[in-house]
PDB file of C-alpha atoms and ligand atoms in Angstrom:
ATOM      1  CA  MET A  10     213.286  -7.009 -36.399  1.00 74.00           C
ATOM      2  CA  LYS A  11     213.820  -3.252 -36.434  1.00 88.00           C
ATOM      3  CA  THR A  12     212.258  -1.128 -33.675  1.00 95.00           C
ATOM      4  CA  PRO A  13     209.184   0.642 -35.108  1.00 96.00           C
ATOM      5  CA  LEU A  14     209.847   4.345 -35.655  1.00 97.00           C
ATOM      6  CA  LEU A  15     207.245   5.459 -33.113  1.00 97.00           C
ATOM      7  CA  ASP A  16     208.776   3.229 -30.411  1.00 97.00           C
ATOM      8  CA  LEU A  17     212.311   4.431 -31.060  1.00 97.00           C
ATOM      9  CA  LEU A  18     211.123   8.041 -30.886  1.00 96.00           C
ATOM     10  CA  LYS A  19     210.100   7.463 -27.277  1.00 96.00           C
ATOM     11  CA  THR A  20     213.709   6.689 -26.398  1.00 95.00           C
ATOM     12  CA  ARG A  21     215.626   9.338 -28.330  1.00 95.00           C
ATOM     13  CA  PRO A  22     215.265  12.195 -30.811  1.00 97.00           C
ATOM     14  CA  LEU A  23     216.257  11.385 -34.393  1.00 98.00           C
ATOM     15  CA  ILE A  24     217.889  13.202 -37.266  1.00 98.00           C
ATOM     16  CA  GLY A  25     216.098  13.480 -40.609  1.00 98.00           C
ATOM     17  CA  ASP A  26     217.634  14.349 -43.942  1.00 98.00           C
ATOM     18  CA  GLY A  27     218.133  17.492 -46.005  1.00 98.00           C
ATOM     19  CA  ALA A  28     216.966  18.753 -49.369  1.00 97.00           C
ATOM     20  CA  MET A  29     216.460  16.467 -52.337  1.00 96.00           C
ATOM     21  CA  GLY A  30     215.356  18.952 -55.026  1.00 92.00           C
ATOM     22  CA  THR A  31     218.373  21.246 -54.769  1.00 90.00           C
ATOM     23  CA  GLN A  32     220.681  18.210 -54.680  1.00 94.00           C
ATOM     24  CA  LEU A  33     219.064  16.799 -57.841  1.00 96.00           C
ATOM     25  CA  MET A  34     219.703  20.132 -59.575  1.00 93.00           C
ATOM     26  CA  LEU A  35     223.349  19.970 -58.517  1.00 92.00           C
ATOM     27  CA  ALA A  36     223.466  16.461 -59.959  1.00 95.00           C
ATOM     28  CA  GLY A  37     222.265  17.779 -63.320  1.00 95.00           C
ATOM     29  CA  LEU A  38     218.469  17.774 -63.227  1.00 95.00           C
ATOM     30  CA  GLU A  39     217.300  20.687 -65.346  1.00 93.00           C
ATOM     31  CA  GLN A  40     214.899  23.331 -64.049  1.00 88.00           C
ATOM     32  CA  GLY A  41     211.384  21.963 -64.469  1.00 90.00           C
ATOM     33  CA  GLY A  42     212.635  18.439 -65.135  1.00 95.00           C
ATOM     34  CA  CYS A  43     211.030  15.390 -63.538  1.00 97.00           C
ATOM     35  CA  GLY A  44     213.240  14.499 -60.582  1.00 98.00           C
ATOM     36  CA  GLU A  45     211.064  11.551 -59.608  1.00 98.00           C
ATOM     37  CA  ALA A  46     211.629   9.884 -62.992  1.00 98.00           C
ATOM     38  CA  TRP A  47     215.303   9.690 -61.996  1.00 98.00           C
ATOM     39  CA  ASN A  48     214.354   6.842 -59.647  1.00 98.00           C
ATOM     40  CA  LEU A  49     214.023   4.808 -62.858  1.00 98.00           C
ATOM     41  CA  THR A  50     216.414   6.534 -65.274  1.00 97.00           C
ATOM     42  CA  HIS A  51     219.260   7.631 -62.941  1.00 98.00           C
ATOM     43  CA  PRO A  52     218.853   5.581 -59.757  1.00 98.00           C
ATOM     44  CA  GLU A  53     222.579   5.799 -59.049  1.00 98.00           C
ATOM     45  CA  LYS A  54     222.376   9.580 -58.823  1.00 98.00           C
ATOM     46  CA  VAL A  55     219.460   9.501 -56.387  1.00 98.00           C
ATOM     47  CA  LEU A  56     221.263   6.828 -54.384  1.00 98.00           C
ATOM     48  CA  ALA A  57     224.451   8.908 -54.250  1.00 98.00           C
ATOM     49  CA  ILE A  58     222.530  11.854 -52.766  1.00 98.00           C
ATOM     50  CA  GLN A  59     220.778   9.726 -50.177  1.00 98.00           C
ATOM     51  CA  ARG A  60     224.003   7.905 -49.285  1.00 98.00           C
ATOM     52  CA  ARG A  61     225.562  11.230 -48.441  1.00 98.00           C
ATOM     53  CA  TYR A  62     222.667  11.883 -46.045  1.00 98.00           C
ATOM     54  CA  ALA A  63     222.993   8.426 -44.517  1.00 98.00           C
ATOM     55  CA  ASP A  64     226.729   8.936 -44.108  1.00 98.00           C
ATOM     56  CA  ALA A  65     226.110  12.357 -42.558  1.00 98.00           C
ATOM     57  CA  GLY A  66     224.029  10.677 -39.862  1.00 98.00           C
ATOM     58  CA  SER A  67     220.385  10.716 -40.973  1.00 98.00           C
ATOM     59  CA  ASP A  68     218.225   8.227 -39.078  1.00 98.00           C
ATOM     60  CA  CYS A  69     215.282   8.895 -41.403  1.00 98.00           C
ATOM     61  CA  ILE A  70     215.523   9.542 -45.134  1.00 98.00           C
ATOM     62  CA  ILE A  71     212.637  10.714 -47.308  1.00 98.00           C
ATOM     63  CA  THR A  72     212.068   8.997 -50.653  1.00 98.00           C
ATOM     64  CA  ASN A  73     212.470  10.932 -53.902  1.00 98.00           C
ATOM     65  CA  THR A  74     208.733  10.941 -54.567  1.00 98.00           C
ATOM     66  CA  PHE A  75     207.581  14.467 -53.678  1.00 98.00           C
ATOM     67  CA  GLY A  76     205.916  14.777 -57.095  1.00 97.00           C
ATOM     68  CA  GLY A  77     205.270  11.058 -57.429  1.00 98.00           C
ATOM     69  CA  SER A  78     201.486  11.124 -57.691  1.00 98.00           C
ATOM     70  CA  ARG A  79     199.782  10.434 -61.015  1.00 98.00           C
ATOM     71  CA  ILE A  80     198.640  14.049 -61.379  1.00 98.00           C
ATOM     72  CA  MET A  81     202.199  15.370 -60.933  1.00 97.00           C
ATOM     73  CA  LEU A  82     203.905  12.693 -63.032  1.00 98.00           C
ATOM     74  CA  ASN A  83     201.352  13.209 -65.813  1.00 97.00           C
ATOM     75  CA  ARG A  84     202.793  16.695 -66.422  1.00 96.00           C
ATOM     76  CA  HIS A  85     206.028  15.050 -67.481  1.00 96.00           C
ATOM     77  CA  GLY A  86     204.406  12.260 -69.468  1.00 96.00           C
ATOM     78  CA  HIS A  87     205.115   9.685 -66.746  1.00 96.00           C
ATOM     79  CA  ALA A  88     201.560   8.940 -65.580  1.00 96.00           C
ATOM     80  CA  GLY A  89     202.076   5.292 -66.437  1.00 96.00           C
ATOM     81  CA  ASP A  90     205.049   4.993 -64.087  1.00 97.00           C
ATOM     82  CA  VAL A  91     203.455   5.800 -60.724  1.00 98.00           C
ATOM     83  CA  THR A  92     203.957   2.394 -59.158  1.00 98.00           C
ATOM     84  CA  ALA A  93     207.425   1.842 -60.623  1.00 98.00           C
ATOM     85  CA  VAL A  94     208.673   5.320 -59.635  1.00 98.00           C
ATOM     86  CA  ASN A  95     207.458   5.010 -56.061  1.00 98.00           C
ATOM     87  CA  ARG A  96     208.577   1.432 -55.486  1.00 98.00           C
ATOM     88  CA  ALA A  97     212.011   2.147 -56.944  1.00 98.00           C
ATOM     89  CA  ALA A  98     212.306   5.169 -54.663  1.00 98.00           C
ATOM     90  CA  VAL A  99     211.738   3.065 -51.548  1.00 98.00           C
ATOM     91  CA  GLU A 100     214.337   0.535 -52.696  1.00 98.00           C
ATOM     92  CA  ILE A 101     216.918   3.246 -53.402  1.00 98.00           C
ATOM     93  CA  THR A 102     216.388   4.874 -50.010  1.00 98.00           C
ATOM     94  CA  ARG A 103     216.667   1.521 -48.252  1.00 98.00           C
ATOM     95  CA  GLU A 104     219.888   0.839 -50.107  1.00 98.00           C
ATOM     96  CA  ALA A 105     221.279   4.222 -49.069  1.00 98.00           C
ATOM     97  CA  PHE A 106     221.370   3.046 -45.449  1.00 98.00           C
ATOM     98  CA  GLY A 107     223.671   0.248 -46.513  1.00 96.00           C
ATOM     99  CA  GLY A 108     222.186  -2.331 -44.180  1.00 91.00           C
ATOM    100  CA  ARG A 109     221.982  -0.013 -41.158  1.00 92.00           C
ATOM    101  CA  PRO A 110     218.546   0.193 -39.503  1.00 90.00           C
ATOM    102  CA  GLY A 111     217.427   3.535 -40.899  1.00 97.00           C
ATOM    103  CA  TYR A 112     213.847   4.593 -41.557  1.00 98.00           C
ATOM    104  CA  VAL A 113     212.487   5.084 -45.059  1.00 98.00           C
ATOM    105  CA  LEU A 114     209.857   7.807 -45.097  1.00 98.00           C
ATOM    106  CA  GLY A 115     207.707   7.552 -48.219  1.00 98.00           C
ATOM    107  CA  ASP A 116     207.182  11.079 -49.470  1.00 98.00           C
ATOM    108  CA  MET A 117     203.865  12.452 -50.711  1.00 98.00           C
ATOM    109  CA  GLY A 118     203.847  16.112 -51.742  1.00 98.00           C
ATOM    110  CA  PRO A 119     200.889  18.208 -52.891  1.00 98.00           C
ATOM    111  CA  PHE A 120     199.178  17.079 -56.097  1.00 97.00           C
ATOM    112  CA  GLY A 121     200.031  20.459 -57.523  1.00 95.00           C
ATOM    113  CA  GLY A 122     196.669  21.967 -58.363  1.00 94.00           C
ATOM    114  CA  LEU A 123     193.400  23.114 -56.890  1.00 92.00           C
ATOM    115  CA  MET A 124     190.287  21.099 -56.292  1.00 93.00           C
ATOM    116  CA  GLU A 125     186.798  22.072 -57.387  1.00 92.00           C
ATOM    117  CA  PRO A 126     185.220  24.571 -57.040  1.00 90.00           C
ATOM    118  CA  TYR A 127     188.461  26.611 -57.183  1.00 89.00           C
ATOM    119  CA  GLY A 128     190.285  24.410 -59.629  1.00 92.00           C
ATOM    120  CA  GLU A 129     189.857  21.754 -62.269  1.00 93.00           C
ATOM    121  CA  PHE A 130     190.478  18.613 -60.200  1.00 96.00           C
ATOM    122  CA  THR A 131     187.682  16.641 -58.577  1.00 97.00           C
ATOM    123  CA  GLU A 132     188.117  15.308 -55.080  1.00 97.00           C
ATOM    124  CA  ALA A 133     187.789  11.795 -56.495  1.00 97.00           C
ATOM    125  CA  GLN A 134     190.733  12.355 -58.864  1.00 97.00           C
ATOM    126  CA  VAL A 135     192.947  13.613 -56.074  1.00 98.00           C
ATOM    127  CA  ARG A 136     191.919  10.816 -53.741  1.00 98.00           C
ATOM    128  CA  GLN A 137     192.663   8.265 -56.440  1.00 98.00           C
ATOM    129  CA  ALA A 138     196.075   9.780 -57.135  1.00 98.00           C
ATOM    130  CA  PHE A 139     197.052   9.781 -53.454  1.00 98.00           C
ATOM    131  CA  ASP A 140     195.680   6.248 -52.930  1.00 98.00           C
ATOM    132  CA  GLU A 141     197.740   4.953 -55.812  1.00 98.00           C
ATOM    133  CA  GLN A 142     200.946   6.612 -54.621  1.00 98.00           C
ATOM    134  CA  ALA A 143     200.509   5.635 -50.971  1.00 98.00           C
ATOM    135  CA  LYS A 144     199.865   2.021 -51.933  1.00 98.00           C
ATOM    136  CA  ALA A 145     203.031   1.860 -54.040  1.00 98.00           C
ATOM    137  CA  LEU A 146     205.133   3.355 -51.227  1.00 98.00           C
ATOM    138  CA  VAL A 147     203.693   1.061 -48.541  1.00 98.00           C
ATOM    139  CA  ASP A 148     203.804  -2.046 -50.741  1.00 98.00           C
ATOM    140  CA  GLY A 149     207.404  -1.138 -51.527  1.00 98.00           C
ATOM    141  CA  GLY A 150     208.203  -1.306 -47.827  1.00 98.00           C
ATOM    142  CA  ALA A 151     208.304   2.295 -46.558  1.00 98.00           C
ATOM    143  CA  ASP A 152     208.476   2.539 -42.747  1.00 98.00           C
ATOM    144  CA  ALA A 153     206.224   5.588 -42.764  1.00 98.00           C
ATOM    145  CA  ILE A 154     204.411   7.940 -45.107  1.00 98.00           C
ATOM    146  CA  ILE A 155     205.175  11.634 -44.825  1.00 98.00           C
ATOM    147  CA  VAL A 156     202.527  13.898 -46.324  1.00 98.00           C
ATOM    148  CA  GLU A 157     204.478  17.111 -46.669  1.00 98.00           C
ATOM    149  CA  THR A 158     204.473  20.759 -47.708  1.00 98.00           C
ATOM    150  CA  MET A 159     200.709  20.754 -47.198  1.00 98.00           C
ATOM    151  CA  THR A 160     198.816  24.025 -47.036  1.00 97.00           C
ATOM    152  CA  SER A 161     195.166  22.962 -47.163  1.00 96.00           C
ATOM    153  CA  LEU A 162     193.343  20.731 -44.703  1.00 97.00           C
ATOM    154  CA  GLU A 163     191.199  19.188 -47.459  1.00 96.00           C
ATOM    155  CA  GLU A 164     194.240  17.981 -49.363  1.00 97.00           C
ATOM    156  CA  LEU A 165     195.999  16.918 -46.171  1.00 98.00           C
ATOM    157  CA  GLN A 166     192.998  14.823 -45.210  1.00 98.00           C
ATOM    158  CA  LEU A 167     192.891  13.015 -48.557  1.00 98.00           C
ATOM    159  CA  ALA A 168     196.596  12.201 -48.320  1.00 98.00           C
ATOM    160  CA  ILE A 169     196.399  11.010 -44.702  1.00 98.00           C
ATOM    161  CA  GLU A 170     193.411   8.847 -45.571  1.00 98.00           C
ATOM    162  CA  ALA A 171     195.301   7.394 -48.515  1.00 98.00           C
ATOM    163  CA  ALA A 172     198.222   6.504 -46.237  1.00 98.00           C
ATOM    164  CA  LYS A 173     195.792   4.887 -43.802  1.00 98.00           C
ATOM    165  CA  THR A 174     194.016   2.913 -46.527  1.00 98.00           C
ATOM    166  CA  ALA A 175     197.392   1.712 -47.801  1.00 98.00           C
ATOM    167  CA  GLY A 176     198.206   0.414 -44.325  1.00 98.00           C
ATOM    168  CA  ALA A 177     201.138   2.739 -43.597  1.00 98.00           C
ATOM    169  CA  PRO A 178     202.766   1.710 -40.287  1.00 97.00           C
ATOM    170  CA  CYS A 179     203.254   5.386 -39.388  1.00 98.00           C
ATOM    171  CA  ILE A 180     201.793   8.583 -40.868  1.00 98.00           C
ATOM    172  CA  ILE A 181     203.477  11.964 -40.646  1.00 98.00           C
ATOM    173  CA  GLY A 182     201.554  15.126 -41.548  1.00 98.00           C
ATOM    174  CA  SER A 183     203.747  18.098 -42.401  1.00 98.00           C
ATOM    175  CA  MET A 184     202.536  21.637 -43.056  1.00 98.00           C
ATOM    176  CA  ALA A 185     204.303  24.498 -44.832  1.00 98.00           C
ATOM    177  CA  TYR A 186     203.822  27.789 -42.986  1.00 98.00           C
ATOM    178  CA  ASP A 187     204.614  31.292 -44.163  1.00 97.00           C
ATOM    179  CA  VAL A 188     205.465  34.100 -41.791  1.00 96.00           C
ATOM    180  CA  THR A 189     202.829  36.827 -42.133  1.00 95.00           C
ATOM    181  CA  LEU A 190     203.765  40.162 -43.705  1.00 93.00           C
ATOM    182  CA  ASP A 191     203.824  41.933 -40.347  1.00 95.00           C
ATOM    183  CA  GLY A 192     206.074  39.186 -38.993  1.00 94.00           C
ATOM    184  CA  THR A 193     203.940  38.507 -35.941  1.00 95.00           C
ATOM    185  CA  THR A 194     202.828  34.964 -36.712  1.00 97.00           C
ATOM    186  CA  PHE A 195     202.693  32.294 -39.392  1.00 97.00           C
ATOM    187  CA  ARG A 196     200.058  30.237 -41.165  1.00 97.00           C
ATOM    188  CA  THR A 197     199.807  28.201 -44.346  1.00 97.00           C
ATOM    189  CA  MET A 198     199.040  29.814 -47.700  1.00 95.00           C
ATOM    190  CA  MET A 199     195.457  28.587 -47.223  1.00 95.00           C
ATOM    191  CA  GLY A 200     195.226  30.280 -43.837  1.00 96.00           C
ATOM    192  CA  VAL A 201     195.692  27.298 -41.519  1.00 98.00           C
ATOM    193  CA  ASP A 202     197.435  27.974 -38.204  1.00 98.00           C
ATOM    194  CA  PRO A 203     199.547  25.372 -36.387  1.00 98.00           C
ATOM    195  CA  GLU A 204     197.057  24.627 -33.607  1.00 98.00           C
ATOM    196  CA  ARG A 205     194.294  23.891 -36.096  1.00 98.00           C
ATOM    197  CA  ALA A 206     196.626  21.797 -38.244  1.00 98.00           C
ATOM    198  CA  ALA A 207     197.892  19.706 -35.315  1.00 98.00           C
ATOM    199  CA  GLU A 208     194.397  19.052 -33.973  1.00 98.00           C
ATOM    200  CA  PHE A 209     193.175  18.178 -37.450  1.00 98.00           C
ATOM    201  CA  MET A 210     196.077  15.818 -38.136  1.00 98.00           C
ATOM    202  CA  GLU A 211     195.622  14.034 -34.828  1.00 98.00           C
ATOM    203  CA  ALA A 212     191.856  13.717 -35.376  1.00 98.00           C
ATOM    204  CA  HIS A 213     192.455  12.202 -38.814  1.00 98.00           C
ATOM    205  CA  GLY A 214     194.937   9.605 -37.673  1.00 97.00           C
ATOM    206  CA  ALA A 215     198.420  11.069 -38.156  1.00 98.00           C
ATOM    207  CA  HIS A 216     201.029   9.687 -35.727  1.00 98.00           C
ATOM    208  CA  ILE A 217     203.534  12.511 -36.022  1.00 98.00           C
ATOM    209  CA  VAL A 218     202.832  16.206 -36.615  1.00 98.00           C
ATOM    210  CA  ALA A 219     205.398  18.133 -38.579  1.00 98.00           C
ATOM    211  CA  LEU A 220     206.303  21.263 -40.454  1.00 98.00           C
ATOM    212  CA  ASN A 221     208.635  21.789 -43.378  1.00 98.00           C
ATOM    213  CA  CYS A 222     209.627  24.362 -45.950  1.00 96.00           C
ATOM    214  CA  GLY A 223     207.468  27.502 -46.007  1.00 94.00           C
ATOM    215  CA  THR A 224     208.623  31.094 -46.092  1.00 94.00           C
ATOM    216  CA  GLY A 225     210.585  32.746 -43.332  1.00 93.00           C
ATOM    217  CA  MET A 226     210.253  29.660 -41.129  1.00 94.00           C
ATOM    218  CA  GLU A 227     213.857  29.411 -39.975  1.00 94.00           C
ATOM    219  CA  MET A 228     214.978  27.407 -36.960  1.00 96.00           C
ATOM    220  CA  GLU A 229     213.755  29.950 -34.412  1.00 95.00           C
ATOM    221  CA  ARG A 230     210.277  30.147 -35.989  1.00 96.00           C
ATOM    222  CA  ALA A 231     210.187  26.381 -36.260  1.00 97.00           C
ATOM    223  CA  ARG A 232     210.783  26.314 -32.526  1.00 98.00           C
ATOM    224  CA  ASP A 233     207.733  28.572 -32.060  1.00 98.00           C
ATOM    225  CA  ALA A 234     205.726  26.118 -34.149  1.00 98.00           C
ATOM    226  CA  VAL A 235     206.888  23.210 -31.973  1.00 98.00           C
ATOM    227  CA  VAL A 236     205.746  25.088 -28.859  1.00 98.00           C
ATOM    228  CA  ARG A 237     202.365  25.771 -30.453  1.00 98.00           C
ATOM    229  CA  TYR A 238     201.984  22.131 -31.570  1.00 98.00           C
ATOM    230  CA  LYS A 239     202.910  20.963 -28.061  1.00 98.00           C
ATOM    231  CA  ALA A 240     200.164  23.097 -26.568  1.00 98.00           C
ATOM    232  CA  VAL A 241     197.494  21.119 -28.413  1.00 98.00           C
ATOM    233  CA  THR A 242     198.875  17.607 -28.989  1.00 98.00           C
ATOM    234  CA  ASP A 243     201.026  14.936 -27.363  1.00 98.00           C
ATOM    235  CA  LEU A 244     202.034  13.420 -30.700  1.00 98.00           C
ATOM    236  CA  PRO A 245     205.746  13.445 -31.566  1.00 98.00           C
ATOM    237  CA  ILE A 246     206.840  16.458 -33.606  1.00 98.00           C
ATOM    238  CA  MET A 247     209.112  16.624 -36.647  1.00 98.00           C
ATOM    239  CA  VAL A 248     210.623  19.785 -38.123  1.00 98.00           C
ATOM    240  CA  GLN A 249     212.407  20.463 -41.417  1.00 98.00           C
ATOM    241  CA  PRO A 250     213.107  24.167 -41.915  1.00 97.00           C
ATOM    242  CA  ASN A 251     214.620  25.540 -45.120  1.00 95.00           C
ATOM    243  CA  ALA A 252     218.203  26.776 -45.150  1.00 94.00           C
ATOM    244  CA  GLY A 253     216.957  30.369 -45.068  1.00 88.00           C
ATOM    245  CA  VAL A 254     214.945  32.319 -47.601  1.00 83.00           C
ATOM    246  CA  PRO A 255     215.948  31.781 -51.238  1.00 82.00           C
ATOM    247  CA  LYS A 256     217.755  34.718 -52.842  1.00 85.00           C
ATOM    248  CA  LEU A 257     218.481  35.242 -56.500  1.00 82.00           C
ATOM    249  CA  VAL A 258     222.239  35.664 -56.983  1.00 83.00           C
ATOM    250  CA  SER A 259     223.605  35.834 -60.565  1.00 82.00           C
ATOM    251  CA  MET A 260     220.344  34.247 -61.779  1.00 77.00           C
ATOM    252  CA  LYS A 261     220.782  31.308 -59.420  1.00 79.00           C
ATOM    253  CA  VAL A 262     218.603  30.521 -56.425  1.00 79.00           C
ATOM    254  CA  VAL A 263     220.780  30.531 -53.324  1.00 84.00           C
ATOM    255  CA  TYR A 264     219.952  29.449 -49.775  1.00 88.00           C
ATOM    256  CA  ASP A 265     222.410  31.111 -47.475  1.00 86.00           C
ATOM    257  CA  GLU A 266     221.985  29.590 -44.033  1.00 92.00           C
ATOM    258  CA  THR A 267     225.179  27.697 -43.302  1.00 95.00           C
ATOM    259  CA  PRO A 268     225.364  24.464 -41.285  1.00 96.00           C
ATOM    260  CA  ASP A 269     226.694  26.573 -38.375  1.00 96.00           C
ATOM    261  CA  HIS A 270     223.848  29.040 -38.562  1.00 95.00           C
ATOM    262  CA  MET A 271     221.130  26.390 -38.736  1.00 97.00           C
ATOM    263  CA  GLY A 272     222.950  24.227 -36.222  1.00 97.00           C
ATOM    264  CA  ALA A 273     222.486  26.893 -33.557  1.00 97.00           C
ATOM    265  CA  GLY A 274     218.797  26.076 -33.609  1.00 97.00           C
ATOM    266  CA  VAL A 275     219.104  22.317 -33.092  1.00 98.00           C
ATOM    267  CA  VAL A 276     219.340  22.094 -29.296  1.00 97.00           C
ATOM    268  CA  PRO A 277     216.593  24.711 -28.743  1.00 97.00           C
ATOM    269  CA  LEU A 278     214.349  22.632 -31.017  1.00 98.00           C
ATOM    270  CA  VAL A 279     215.081  19.450 -29.065  1.00 97.00           C
ATOM    271  CA  GLU A 280     214.491  21.284 -25.781  1.00 96.00           C
ATOM    272  CA  ALA A 281     211.175  22.585 -27.095  1.00 97.00           C
ATOM    273  CA  GLY A 282     210.155  19.002 -27.804  1.00 97.00           C
ATOM    274  CA  ALA A 283     210.991  18.265 -31.449  1.00 98.00           C
ATOM    275  CA  ARG A 284     211.702  14.529 -31.900  1.00 98.00           C
ATOM    276  CA  ILE A 285     212.859  14.405 -35.525  1.00 98.00           C
ATOM    277  CA  ILE A 286     214.980  17.238 -36.870  1.00 98.00           C
ATOM    278  CA  GLY A 287     215.851  17.500 -40.530  1.00 98.00           C
ATOM    279  CA  ALA A 288     215.918  20.317 -43.043  1.00 98.00           C
ATOM    280  CA  CYS A 289     214.216  21.278 -46.289  1.00 97.00           C
ATOM    281  CA  CYS A 290     215.124  23.370 -49.344  1.00 94.00           C
ATOM    282  CA  GLY A 291     218.729  24.430 -49.707  1.00 94.00           C
ATOM    283  CA  SER A 292     220.083  22.203 -46.952  1.00 96.00           C
ATOM    284  CA  THR A 293     222.893  19.746 -47.664  1.00 96.00           C
ATOM    285  CA  PRO A 294     224.603  16.723 -46.136  1.00 98.00           C
ATOM    286  CA  ASP A 295     226.898  19.212 -44.362  1.00 98.00           C
ATOM    287  CA  HIS A 296     223.894  20.668 -42.553  1.00 98.00           C
ATOM    288  CA  ILE A 297     222.763  17.202 -41.500  1.00 98.00           C
ATOM    289  CA  ARG A 298     226.252  16.233 -40.322  1.00 98.00           C
ATOM    290  CA  GLU A 299     226.282  19.309 -38.100  1.00 98.00           C
ATOM    291  CA  PHE A 300     222.773  18.517 -36.760  1.00 98.00           C
ATOM    292  CA  ARG A 301     223.949  14.976 -35.935  1.00 98.00           C
ATOM    293  CA  ARG A 302     227.042  16.233 -34.134  1.00 98.00           C
ATOM    294  CA  LEU A 303     225.108  18.780 -32.087  1.00 98.00           C
ATOM    295  CA  LEU A 304     222.315  16.377 -31.163  1.00 98.00           C
ATOM    296  CA  ASP A 305     224.754  13.654 -30.108  1.00 97.00           C
ATOM    297  CA  ALA A 306     226.775  16.118 -28.024  1.00 97.00           C
ATOM    298  CA  HIS A 307     223.605  17.364 -26.370  1.00 97.00           C
ATOM    299  CA  LEU A 308     222.397  13.861 -25.522  1.00 96.00           C
ATOM    300  CA  ALA A 309     225.819  12.837 -24.231  1.00 95.00           C
ATOM    301  CA  ALA A 310     225.876  15.865 -21.915  1.00 93.00           C
ATOM    302  CA  ALA A 311     222.303  15.368 -20.694  1.00 83.00           C
ATOM    303  CA  PRO A 312     221.207  11.764 -21.263  1.00 76.00           C
ATOM    304  CA  SER A 313     217.813  12.443 -19.649  1.00 79.00           C
ATOM    305  CA  ALA A 314     217.103  14.744 -22.608  1.00 73.00           C
ATOM    306  CA  SER A 315     216.597  11.598 -24.706  1.00 78.00           C
ATOM    307  CA  ARG A 316     213.253  10.730 -23.192  1.00 75.00           C
ATOM    308  CA  ALA A 317     210.088  12.012 -24.743  1.00 72.00           C
TER     309      ALA A 317
HETATM  310 ZN1  LIG B 412     211.426  23.096 -48.849  1.00 82.95          ZN
END
């Protein structure tokens, strides 16, 4: 029997994974294509990406289901494949660990629209879509559900509730913050600050509070977010910053923070209290390998740093 994720987190910090979307593009997914459908049509390519993360030292790997809700899949004509896409994703991620006791985090991204009265989707439609996806991920055997890149509390709540209803053993809520124009602070696109988000997530039953992606939220800013989360909650904290801000070079989107550059932020994040450290857009297995090396060196030098 594997140690539950939340129990293991009490004994040591863990390493997450890196980007999926940019890796799918490198593997041949066209711009605007349906990466989640690859769980069914090109499972070997998804597996190859996740194996590289497992080999780089990820303890937790996120399933390839960011856009795996019915509303998102419907845009690509795959609305009928919700259960198959999500269950296959969990199986692929499990296989990537190759029998080692890694954690499969079932990914739920935003549904990709706005709810009434601002948009065309009813709350019931969104709830149904999240319920369906969460159930497929949990039934497939995910160790946790990560609700990520969230910007609105309403949507976050529906996704957390879906994970709860599905019986997820662990629920991670992850917000995407943008640094404000004047550079003094950060909040989500919908105006939510980290204290409010953490309190809200805890009140609604999340077990881990997290942040990922966003704009301008590099390792140092992520550390600020960890400090602000810590001030209002005792829940474990997970962080997945992007590999810098995307730049357009020769018509290609480039993320320019190297493994070295991002790596410099790993120990400060652990010291601030982050318990799972991964990375988001633009990061690669090389980034994760460097995170692993730095975390292990840090823990070897100061074993007491393991404890939460
Ligand atoms: Zn991202």
